[in-house]
PDB file of C-alpha atoms in Angstrom:
ATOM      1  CA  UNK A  24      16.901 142.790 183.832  1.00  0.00           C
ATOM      2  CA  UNK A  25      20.423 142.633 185.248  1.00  0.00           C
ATOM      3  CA  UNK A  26      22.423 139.565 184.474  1.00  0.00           C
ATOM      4  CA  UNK A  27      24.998 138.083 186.888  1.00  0.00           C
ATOM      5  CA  UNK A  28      27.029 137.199 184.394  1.00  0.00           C
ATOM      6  CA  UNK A  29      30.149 138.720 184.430  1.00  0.00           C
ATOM      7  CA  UNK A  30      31.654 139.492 181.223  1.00  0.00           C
ATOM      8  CA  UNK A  31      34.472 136.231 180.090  1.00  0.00           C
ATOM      9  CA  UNK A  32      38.146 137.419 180.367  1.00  0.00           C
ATOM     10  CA  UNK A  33      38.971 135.907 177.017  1.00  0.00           C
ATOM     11  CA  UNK A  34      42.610 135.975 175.336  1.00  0.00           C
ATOM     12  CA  UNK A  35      42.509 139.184 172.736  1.00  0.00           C
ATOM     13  CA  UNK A  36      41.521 138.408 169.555  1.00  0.00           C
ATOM     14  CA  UNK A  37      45.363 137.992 167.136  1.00  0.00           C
ATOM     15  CA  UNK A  38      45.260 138.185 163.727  1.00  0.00           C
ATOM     16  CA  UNK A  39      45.027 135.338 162.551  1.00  0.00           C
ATOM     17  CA  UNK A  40      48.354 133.896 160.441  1.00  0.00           C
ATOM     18  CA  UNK A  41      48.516 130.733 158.417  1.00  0.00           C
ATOM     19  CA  UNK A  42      50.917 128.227 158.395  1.00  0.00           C
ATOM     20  CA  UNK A  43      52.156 126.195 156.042  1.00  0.00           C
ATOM     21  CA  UNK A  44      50.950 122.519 156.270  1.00  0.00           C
ATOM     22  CA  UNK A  45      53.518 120.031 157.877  1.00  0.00           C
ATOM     23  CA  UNK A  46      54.713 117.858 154.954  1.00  0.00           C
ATOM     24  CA  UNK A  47      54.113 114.440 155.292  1.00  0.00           C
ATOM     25  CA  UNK A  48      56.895 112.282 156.719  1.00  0.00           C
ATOM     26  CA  UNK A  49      60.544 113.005 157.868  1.00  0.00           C
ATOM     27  CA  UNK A  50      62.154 116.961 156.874  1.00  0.00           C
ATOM     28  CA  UNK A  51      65.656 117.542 157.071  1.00  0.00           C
ATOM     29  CA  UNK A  52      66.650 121.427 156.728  1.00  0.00           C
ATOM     30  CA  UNK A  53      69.005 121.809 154.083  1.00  0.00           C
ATOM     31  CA  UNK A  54      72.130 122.469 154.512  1.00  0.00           C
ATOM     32  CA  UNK A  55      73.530 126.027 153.335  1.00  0.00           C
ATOM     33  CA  UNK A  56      75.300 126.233 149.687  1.00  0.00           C
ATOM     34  CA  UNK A  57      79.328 125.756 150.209  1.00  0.00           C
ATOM     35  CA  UNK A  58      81.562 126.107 147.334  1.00  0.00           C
ATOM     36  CA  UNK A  59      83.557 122.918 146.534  1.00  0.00           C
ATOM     37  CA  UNK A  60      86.871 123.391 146.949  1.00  0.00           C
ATOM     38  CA  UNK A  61      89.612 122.560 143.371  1.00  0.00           C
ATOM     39  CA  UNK A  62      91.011 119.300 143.837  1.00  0.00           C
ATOM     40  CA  UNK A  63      94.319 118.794 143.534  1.00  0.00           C
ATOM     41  CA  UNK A  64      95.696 117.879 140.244  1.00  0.00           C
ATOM     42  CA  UNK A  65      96.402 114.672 139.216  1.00  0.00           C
ATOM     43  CA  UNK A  66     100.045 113.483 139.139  1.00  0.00           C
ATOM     44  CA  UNK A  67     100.186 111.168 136.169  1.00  0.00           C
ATOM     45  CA  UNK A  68      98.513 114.570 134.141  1.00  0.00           C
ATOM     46  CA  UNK A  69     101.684 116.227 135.345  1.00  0.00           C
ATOM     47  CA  UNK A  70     103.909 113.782 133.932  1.00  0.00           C
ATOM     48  CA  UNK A  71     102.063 113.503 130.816  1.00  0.00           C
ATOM     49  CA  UNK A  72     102.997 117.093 130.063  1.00  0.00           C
ATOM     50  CA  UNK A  73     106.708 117.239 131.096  1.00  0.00           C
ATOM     51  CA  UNK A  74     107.688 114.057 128.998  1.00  0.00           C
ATOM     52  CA  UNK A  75     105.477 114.691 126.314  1.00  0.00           C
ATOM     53  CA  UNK A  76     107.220 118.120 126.414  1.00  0.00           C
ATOM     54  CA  UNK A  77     110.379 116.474 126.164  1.00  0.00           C
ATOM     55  CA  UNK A  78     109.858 113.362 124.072  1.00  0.00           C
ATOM     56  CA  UNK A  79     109.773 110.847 125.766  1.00  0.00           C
ATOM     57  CA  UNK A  80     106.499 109.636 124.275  1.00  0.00           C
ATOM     58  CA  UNK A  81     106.773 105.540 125.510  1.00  0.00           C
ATOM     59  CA  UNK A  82     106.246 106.775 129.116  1.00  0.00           C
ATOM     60  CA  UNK A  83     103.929 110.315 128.083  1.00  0.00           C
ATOM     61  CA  UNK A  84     101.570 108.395 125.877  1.00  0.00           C
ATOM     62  CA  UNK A  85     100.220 105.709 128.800  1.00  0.00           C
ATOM     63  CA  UNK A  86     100.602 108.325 131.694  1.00  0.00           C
ATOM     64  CA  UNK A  87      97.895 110.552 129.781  1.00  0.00           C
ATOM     65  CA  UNK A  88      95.171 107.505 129.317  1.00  0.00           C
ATOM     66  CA  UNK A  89      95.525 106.805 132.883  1.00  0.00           C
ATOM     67  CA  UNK A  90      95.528 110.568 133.816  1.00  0.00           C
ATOM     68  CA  UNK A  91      92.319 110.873 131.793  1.00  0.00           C
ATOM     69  CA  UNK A  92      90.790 108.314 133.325  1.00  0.00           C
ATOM     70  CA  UNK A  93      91.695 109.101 136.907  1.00  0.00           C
ATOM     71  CA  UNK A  94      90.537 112.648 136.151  1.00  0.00           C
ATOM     72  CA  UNK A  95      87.012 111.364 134.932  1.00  0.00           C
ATOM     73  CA  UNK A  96      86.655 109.107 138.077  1.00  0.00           C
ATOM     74  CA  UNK A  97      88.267 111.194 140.872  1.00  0.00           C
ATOM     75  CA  UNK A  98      87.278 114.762 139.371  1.00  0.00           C
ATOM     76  CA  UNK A  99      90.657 116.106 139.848  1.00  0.00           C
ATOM     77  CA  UNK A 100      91.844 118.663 138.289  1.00  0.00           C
ATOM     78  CA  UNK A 101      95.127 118.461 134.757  1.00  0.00           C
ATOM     79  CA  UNK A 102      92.922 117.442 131.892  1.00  0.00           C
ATOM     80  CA  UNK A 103      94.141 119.932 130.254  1.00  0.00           C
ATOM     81  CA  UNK A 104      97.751 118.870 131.292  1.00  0.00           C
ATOM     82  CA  UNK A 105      96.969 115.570 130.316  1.00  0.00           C
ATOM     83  CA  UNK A 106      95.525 116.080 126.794  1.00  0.00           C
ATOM     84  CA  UNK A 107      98.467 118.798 125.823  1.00  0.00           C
ATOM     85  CA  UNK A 108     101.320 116.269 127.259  1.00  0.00           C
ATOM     86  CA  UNK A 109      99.304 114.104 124.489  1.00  0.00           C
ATOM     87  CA  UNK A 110      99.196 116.491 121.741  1.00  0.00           C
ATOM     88  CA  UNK A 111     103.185 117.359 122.015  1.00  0.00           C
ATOM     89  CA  UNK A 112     104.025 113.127 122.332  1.00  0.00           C
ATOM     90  CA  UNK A 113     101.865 112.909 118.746  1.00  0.00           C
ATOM     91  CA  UNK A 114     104.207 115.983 117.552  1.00  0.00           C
ATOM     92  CA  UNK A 115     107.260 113.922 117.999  1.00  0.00           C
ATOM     93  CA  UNK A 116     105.735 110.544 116.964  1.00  0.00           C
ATOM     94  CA  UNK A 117     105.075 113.253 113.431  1.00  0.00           C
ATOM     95  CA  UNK A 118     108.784 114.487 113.406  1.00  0.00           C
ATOM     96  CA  UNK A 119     110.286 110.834 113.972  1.00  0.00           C
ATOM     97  CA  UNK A 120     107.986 109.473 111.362  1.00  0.00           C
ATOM     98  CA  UNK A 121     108.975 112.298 108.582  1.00  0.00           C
ATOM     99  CA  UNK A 122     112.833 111.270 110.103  1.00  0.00           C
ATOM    100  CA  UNK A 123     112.581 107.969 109.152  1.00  0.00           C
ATOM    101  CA  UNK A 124     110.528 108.467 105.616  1.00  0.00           C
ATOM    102  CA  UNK A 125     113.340 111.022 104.755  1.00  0.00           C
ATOM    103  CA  UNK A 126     116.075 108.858 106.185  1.00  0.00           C
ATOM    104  CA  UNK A 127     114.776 105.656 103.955  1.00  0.00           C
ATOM    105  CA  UNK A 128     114.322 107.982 100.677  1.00  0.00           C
ATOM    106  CA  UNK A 129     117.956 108.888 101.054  1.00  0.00           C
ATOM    107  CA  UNK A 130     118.932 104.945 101.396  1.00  0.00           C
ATOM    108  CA  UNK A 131     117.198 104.230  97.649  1.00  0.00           C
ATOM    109  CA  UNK A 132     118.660 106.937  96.507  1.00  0.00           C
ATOM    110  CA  UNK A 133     122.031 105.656  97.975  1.00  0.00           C
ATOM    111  CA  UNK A 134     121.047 102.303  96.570  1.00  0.00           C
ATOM    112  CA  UNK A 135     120.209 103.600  92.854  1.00  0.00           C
ATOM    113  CA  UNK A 136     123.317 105.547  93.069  1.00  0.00           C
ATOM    114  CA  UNK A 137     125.701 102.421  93.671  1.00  0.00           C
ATOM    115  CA  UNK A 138     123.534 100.352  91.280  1.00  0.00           C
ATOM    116  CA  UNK A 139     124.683 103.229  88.572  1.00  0.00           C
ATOM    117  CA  UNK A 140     128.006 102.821  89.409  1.00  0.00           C
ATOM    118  CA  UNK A 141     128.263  99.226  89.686  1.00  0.00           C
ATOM    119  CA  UNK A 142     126.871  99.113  86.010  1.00  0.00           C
ATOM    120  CA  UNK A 143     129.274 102.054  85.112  1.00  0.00           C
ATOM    121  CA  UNK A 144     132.313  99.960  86.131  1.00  0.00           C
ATOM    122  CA  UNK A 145     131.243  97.118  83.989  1.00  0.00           C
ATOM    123  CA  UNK A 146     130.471  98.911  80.822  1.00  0.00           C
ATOM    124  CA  UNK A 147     132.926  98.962  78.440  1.00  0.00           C
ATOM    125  CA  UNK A 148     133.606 102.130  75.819  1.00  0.00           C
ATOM    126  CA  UNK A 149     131.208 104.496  74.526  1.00  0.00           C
ATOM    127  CA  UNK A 150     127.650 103.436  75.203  1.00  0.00           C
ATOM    128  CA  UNK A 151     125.616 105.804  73.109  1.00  0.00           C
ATOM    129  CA  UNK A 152     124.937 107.008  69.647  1.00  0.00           C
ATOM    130  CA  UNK A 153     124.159 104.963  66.545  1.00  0.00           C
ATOM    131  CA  UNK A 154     127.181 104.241  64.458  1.00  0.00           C
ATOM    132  CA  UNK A 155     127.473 104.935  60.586  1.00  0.00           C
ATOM    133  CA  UNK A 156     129.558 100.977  60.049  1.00  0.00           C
ATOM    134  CA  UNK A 157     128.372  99.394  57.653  1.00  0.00           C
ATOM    135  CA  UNK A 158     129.201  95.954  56.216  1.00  0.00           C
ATOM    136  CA  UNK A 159     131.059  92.880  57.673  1.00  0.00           C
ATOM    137  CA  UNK A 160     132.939  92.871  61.183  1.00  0.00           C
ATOM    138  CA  UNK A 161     134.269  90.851  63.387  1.00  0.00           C
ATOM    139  CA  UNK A 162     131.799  90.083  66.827  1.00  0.00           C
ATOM    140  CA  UNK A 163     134.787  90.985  68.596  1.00  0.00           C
ATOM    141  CA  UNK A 164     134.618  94.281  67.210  1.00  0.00           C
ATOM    142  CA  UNK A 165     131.017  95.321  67.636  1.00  0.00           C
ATOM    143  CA  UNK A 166     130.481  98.468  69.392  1.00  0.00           C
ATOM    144  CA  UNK A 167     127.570 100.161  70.947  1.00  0.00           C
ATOM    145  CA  UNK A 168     125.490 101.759  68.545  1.00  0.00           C
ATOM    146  CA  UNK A 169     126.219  99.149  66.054  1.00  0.00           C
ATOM    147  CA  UNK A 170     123.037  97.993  64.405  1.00  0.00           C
ATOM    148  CA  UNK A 171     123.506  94.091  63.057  1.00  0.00           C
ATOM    149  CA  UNK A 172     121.120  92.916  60.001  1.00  0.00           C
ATOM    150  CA  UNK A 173     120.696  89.787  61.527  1.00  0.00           C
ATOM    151  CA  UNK A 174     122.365  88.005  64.454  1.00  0.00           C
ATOM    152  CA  UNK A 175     124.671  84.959  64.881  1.00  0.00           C
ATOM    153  CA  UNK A 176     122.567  81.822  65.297  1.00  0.00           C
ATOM    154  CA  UNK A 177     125.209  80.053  67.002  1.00  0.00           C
ATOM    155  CA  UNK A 178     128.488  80.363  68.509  1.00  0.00           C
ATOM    156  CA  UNK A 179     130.896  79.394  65.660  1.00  0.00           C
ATOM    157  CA  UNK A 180     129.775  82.265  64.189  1.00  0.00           C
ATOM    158  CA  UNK A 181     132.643  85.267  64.552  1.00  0.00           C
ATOM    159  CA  UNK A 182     131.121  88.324  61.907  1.00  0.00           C
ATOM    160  CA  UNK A 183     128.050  89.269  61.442  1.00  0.00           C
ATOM    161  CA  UNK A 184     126.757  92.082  58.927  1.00  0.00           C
ATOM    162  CA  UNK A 185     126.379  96.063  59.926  1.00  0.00           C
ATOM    163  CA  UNK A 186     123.790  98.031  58.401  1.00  0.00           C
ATOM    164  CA  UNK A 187     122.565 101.647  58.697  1.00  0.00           C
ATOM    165  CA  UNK A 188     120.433 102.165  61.857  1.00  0.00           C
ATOM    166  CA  UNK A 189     117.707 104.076  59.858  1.00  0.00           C
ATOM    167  CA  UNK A 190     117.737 101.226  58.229  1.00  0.00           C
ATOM    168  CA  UNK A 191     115.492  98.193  58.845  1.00  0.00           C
ATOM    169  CA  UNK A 192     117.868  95.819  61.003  1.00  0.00           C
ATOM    170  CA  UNK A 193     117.220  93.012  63.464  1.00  0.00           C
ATOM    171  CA  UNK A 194     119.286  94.160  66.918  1.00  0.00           C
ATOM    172  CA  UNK A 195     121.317  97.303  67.791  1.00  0.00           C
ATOM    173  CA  UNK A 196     124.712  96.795  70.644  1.00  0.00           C
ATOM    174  CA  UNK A 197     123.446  98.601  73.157  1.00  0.00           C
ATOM    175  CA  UNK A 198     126.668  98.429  75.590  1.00  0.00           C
ATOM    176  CA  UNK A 199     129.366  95.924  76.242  1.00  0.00           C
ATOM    177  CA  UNK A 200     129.844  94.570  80.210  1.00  0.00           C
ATOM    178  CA  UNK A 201     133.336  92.715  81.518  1.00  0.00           C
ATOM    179  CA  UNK A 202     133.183  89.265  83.144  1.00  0.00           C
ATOM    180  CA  UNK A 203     135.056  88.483  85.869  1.00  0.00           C
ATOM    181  CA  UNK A 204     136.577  85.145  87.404  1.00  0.00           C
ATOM    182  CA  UNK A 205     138.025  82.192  85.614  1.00  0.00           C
ATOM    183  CA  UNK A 206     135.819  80.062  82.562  1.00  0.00           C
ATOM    184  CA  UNK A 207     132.749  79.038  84.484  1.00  0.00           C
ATOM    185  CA  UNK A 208     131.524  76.891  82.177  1.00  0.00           C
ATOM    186  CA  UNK A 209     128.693  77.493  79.463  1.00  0.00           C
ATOM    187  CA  UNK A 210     125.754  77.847  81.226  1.00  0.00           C
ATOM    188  CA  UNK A 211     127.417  79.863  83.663  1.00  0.00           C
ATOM    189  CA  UNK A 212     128.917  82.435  80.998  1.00  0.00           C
ATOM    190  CA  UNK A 213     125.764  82.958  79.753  1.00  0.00           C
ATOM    191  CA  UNK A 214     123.777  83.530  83.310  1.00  0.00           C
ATOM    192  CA  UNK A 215     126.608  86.064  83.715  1.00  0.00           C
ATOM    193  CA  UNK A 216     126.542  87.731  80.883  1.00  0.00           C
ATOM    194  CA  UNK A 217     122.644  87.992  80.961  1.00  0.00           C
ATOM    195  CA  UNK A 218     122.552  89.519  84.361  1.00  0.00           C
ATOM    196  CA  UNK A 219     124.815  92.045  83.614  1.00  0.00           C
ATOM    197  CA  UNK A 220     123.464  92.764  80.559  1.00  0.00           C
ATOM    198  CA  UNK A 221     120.122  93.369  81.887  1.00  0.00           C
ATOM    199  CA  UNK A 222     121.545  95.871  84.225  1.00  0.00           C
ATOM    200  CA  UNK A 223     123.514  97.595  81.870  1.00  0.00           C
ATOM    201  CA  UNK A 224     120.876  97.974  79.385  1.00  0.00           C
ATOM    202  CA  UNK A 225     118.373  98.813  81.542  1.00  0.00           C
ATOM    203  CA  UNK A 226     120.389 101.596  82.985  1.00  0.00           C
ATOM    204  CA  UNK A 227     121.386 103.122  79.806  1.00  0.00           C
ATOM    205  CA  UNK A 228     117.461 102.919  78.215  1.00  0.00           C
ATOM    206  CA  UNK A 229     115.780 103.546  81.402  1.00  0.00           C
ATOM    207  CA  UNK A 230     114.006 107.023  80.261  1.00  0.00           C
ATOM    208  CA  UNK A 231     113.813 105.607  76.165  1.00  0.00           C
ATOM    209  CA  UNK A 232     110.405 105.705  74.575  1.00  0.00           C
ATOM    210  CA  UNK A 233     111.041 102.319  72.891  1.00  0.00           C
ATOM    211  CA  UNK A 234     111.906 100.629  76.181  1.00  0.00           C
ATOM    212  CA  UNK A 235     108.219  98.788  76.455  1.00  0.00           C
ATOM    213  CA  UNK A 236     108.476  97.142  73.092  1.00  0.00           C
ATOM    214  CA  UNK A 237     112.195  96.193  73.568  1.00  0.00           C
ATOM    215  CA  UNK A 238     113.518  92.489  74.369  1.00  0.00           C
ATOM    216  CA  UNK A 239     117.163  91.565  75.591  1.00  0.00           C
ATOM    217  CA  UNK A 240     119.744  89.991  73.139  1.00  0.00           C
ATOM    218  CA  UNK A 241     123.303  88.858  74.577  1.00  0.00           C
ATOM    219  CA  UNK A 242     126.465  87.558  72.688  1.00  0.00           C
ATOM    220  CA  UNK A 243     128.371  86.077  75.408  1.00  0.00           C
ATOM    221  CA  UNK A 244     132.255  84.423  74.616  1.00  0.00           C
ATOM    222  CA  UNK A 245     133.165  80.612  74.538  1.00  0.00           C
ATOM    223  CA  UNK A 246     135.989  79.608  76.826  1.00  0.00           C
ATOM    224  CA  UNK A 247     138.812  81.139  74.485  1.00  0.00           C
ATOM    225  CA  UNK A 248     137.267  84.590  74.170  1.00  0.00           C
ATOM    226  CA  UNK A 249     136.240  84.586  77.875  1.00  0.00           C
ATOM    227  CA  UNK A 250     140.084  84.169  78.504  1.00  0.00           C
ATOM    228  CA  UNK A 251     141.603  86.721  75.503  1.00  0.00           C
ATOM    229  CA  UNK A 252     138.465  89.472  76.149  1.00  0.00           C
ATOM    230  CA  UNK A 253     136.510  88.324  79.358  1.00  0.00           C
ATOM    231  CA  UNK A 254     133.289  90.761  77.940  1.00  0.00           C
ATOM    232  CA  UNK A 255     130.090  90.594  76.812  1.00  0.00           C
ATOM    233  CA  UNK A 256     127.846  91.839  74.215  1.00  0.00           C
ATOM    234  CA  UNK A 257     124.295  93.212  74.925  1.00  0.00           C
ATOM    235  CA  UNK A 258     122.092  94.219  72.207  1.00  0.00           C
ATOM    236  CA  UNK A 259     118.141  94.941  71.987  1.00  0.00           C
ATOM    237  CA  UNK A 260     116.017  93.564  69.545  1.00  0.00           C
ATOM    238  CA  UNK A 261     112.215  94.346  68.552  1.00  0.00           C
ATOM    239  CA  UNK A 262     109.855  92.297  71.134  1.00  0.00           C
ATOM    240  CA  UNK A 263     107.046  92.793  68.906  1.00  0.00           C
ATOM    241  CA  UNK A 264     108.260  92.562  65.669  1.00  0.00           C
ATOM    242  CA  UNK A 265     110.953  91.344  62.746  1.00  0.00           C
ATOM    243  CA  UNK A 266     113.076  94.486  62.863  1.00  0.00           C
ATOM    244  CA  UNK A 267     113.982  97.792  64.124  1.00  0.00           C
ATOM    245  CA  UNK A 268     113.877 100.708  61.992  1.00  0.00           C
ATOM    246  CA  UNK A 269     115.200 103.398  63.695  1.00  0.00           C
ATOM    247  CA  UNK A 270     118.465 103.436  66.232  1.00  0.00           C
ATOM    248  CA  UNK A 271     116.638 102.714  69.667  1.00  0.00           C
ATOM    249  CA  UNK A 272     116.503 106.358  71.153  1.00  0.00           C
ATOM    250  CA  UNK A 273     118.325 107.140  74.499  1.00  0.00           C
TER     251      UNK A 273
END
């Protein structure tokens, strides 16, 4: 049996070909990959560098925070710039540091120098060496390295006894010092003659071994020897004890 039907003239059969599902929502293509182009550097790193360079580290020091910051912020380029403008202001701050350490260790040293010659100018004679005197002198005619059995106890006394320094003895003259000006007065003279004496003693016993366990002694002149001799006497006795048995080592 014939049909009338006349064969369908479909579309030809494709193969078939997936796609990919429509995601959900809005798509925006993206945008092809463009390298960024440097920024330009910044100006305050710039500036870091030259004066830090050059030393001028008030204006090279504050330039480089603010250059790091803008840099961090802004993504410019001179962080190195910055950080080495940094690194040569902290190499001068160094040099003018060990300047000024080396500068004041030459002023003490200036200082110490003058304080030796102020006490050499108001020493009087030799100021070194025990003596070999023994017996009774005049305290007008003690001398350093004299070594005195005992010591006036007031100032009416004028002699006083010399013994042998290896000998057990209550002070040693250490140096004599000149006073200057017209009588002050009593207490005066004797402030005088202490300060100098302190000086001048500690100057000539500053590297003794004996200088821990030694005390300060000071003859100092009434108004009439102030006026005929205008010095005074500085001797060392034994801090921690009666007497001294050896001469007090230099």
């Amino acid at each position: 049996m014939q049909s009338n039907d006349r064969p369908s003239q479909g579309i030809p059969n494709l193969p078939y070909e997936s796609m990919p599902p429509e995601p959900s929502g809005y798509s925006q293509a993206s945008a092809p990959y463009m390298p960024q182009r440097p920024g330009k550097t910044n100006g305050f790193a710039i500036a870091t560098l030259v004066l830090g360079l050059i030393g001028v580290c008030f204006l090279a020091i504050p330039f480089g925070i603010v250059a790091l910051v803008q840099i961090k912020s802004t993504r410019q380029q001179g962080k190195g710039l910055a950080i080495a403008g940094l690194a040569a202001s902290a190499v001068w701050l160094l040099g003018a540091s060990a300047g000024s350490v080396a500068s004041t260790i030459e002023a003490d040293r200036s200082d110490l120098r003058g304080t030796a010659e102020s006490v050499a100018s108001t020493t009087v004679g030799d100021r070194g060496g025990p003596r070999a005197t023994v017996g009774t002198t005049s305290i007008d005619k003690l001398s350093p390295g004299d070594c005195l059995m005992s010591t006036p106890a007031d100032a009416r006394v004028t002699h006083v006894t010399l013994v042998r320094c290896d000998e057990p003895h209550y002070a040693e003259v250490i140096t004599e010092v000149r006073l200057s000006g017209p009588w002050p007065g009593t207490a005066q003279a004797f402030q005088q003659s202490e300060h100098l004496c302190m000086d001048a003693t500690m100057a000539i016993l500053a590297n003794s071994t004996m200088l821990d366990q030694l005390r300060n002694l000071v003859l100092y002149p009434d108004q009439t020897r102030w006026t005929l001799k205008g010095t005074a006497t500085c001797l060392v006795i034994n801090g921690y004890g009666p007497h001294l048995t050896i001469a007090v080592p230099r």
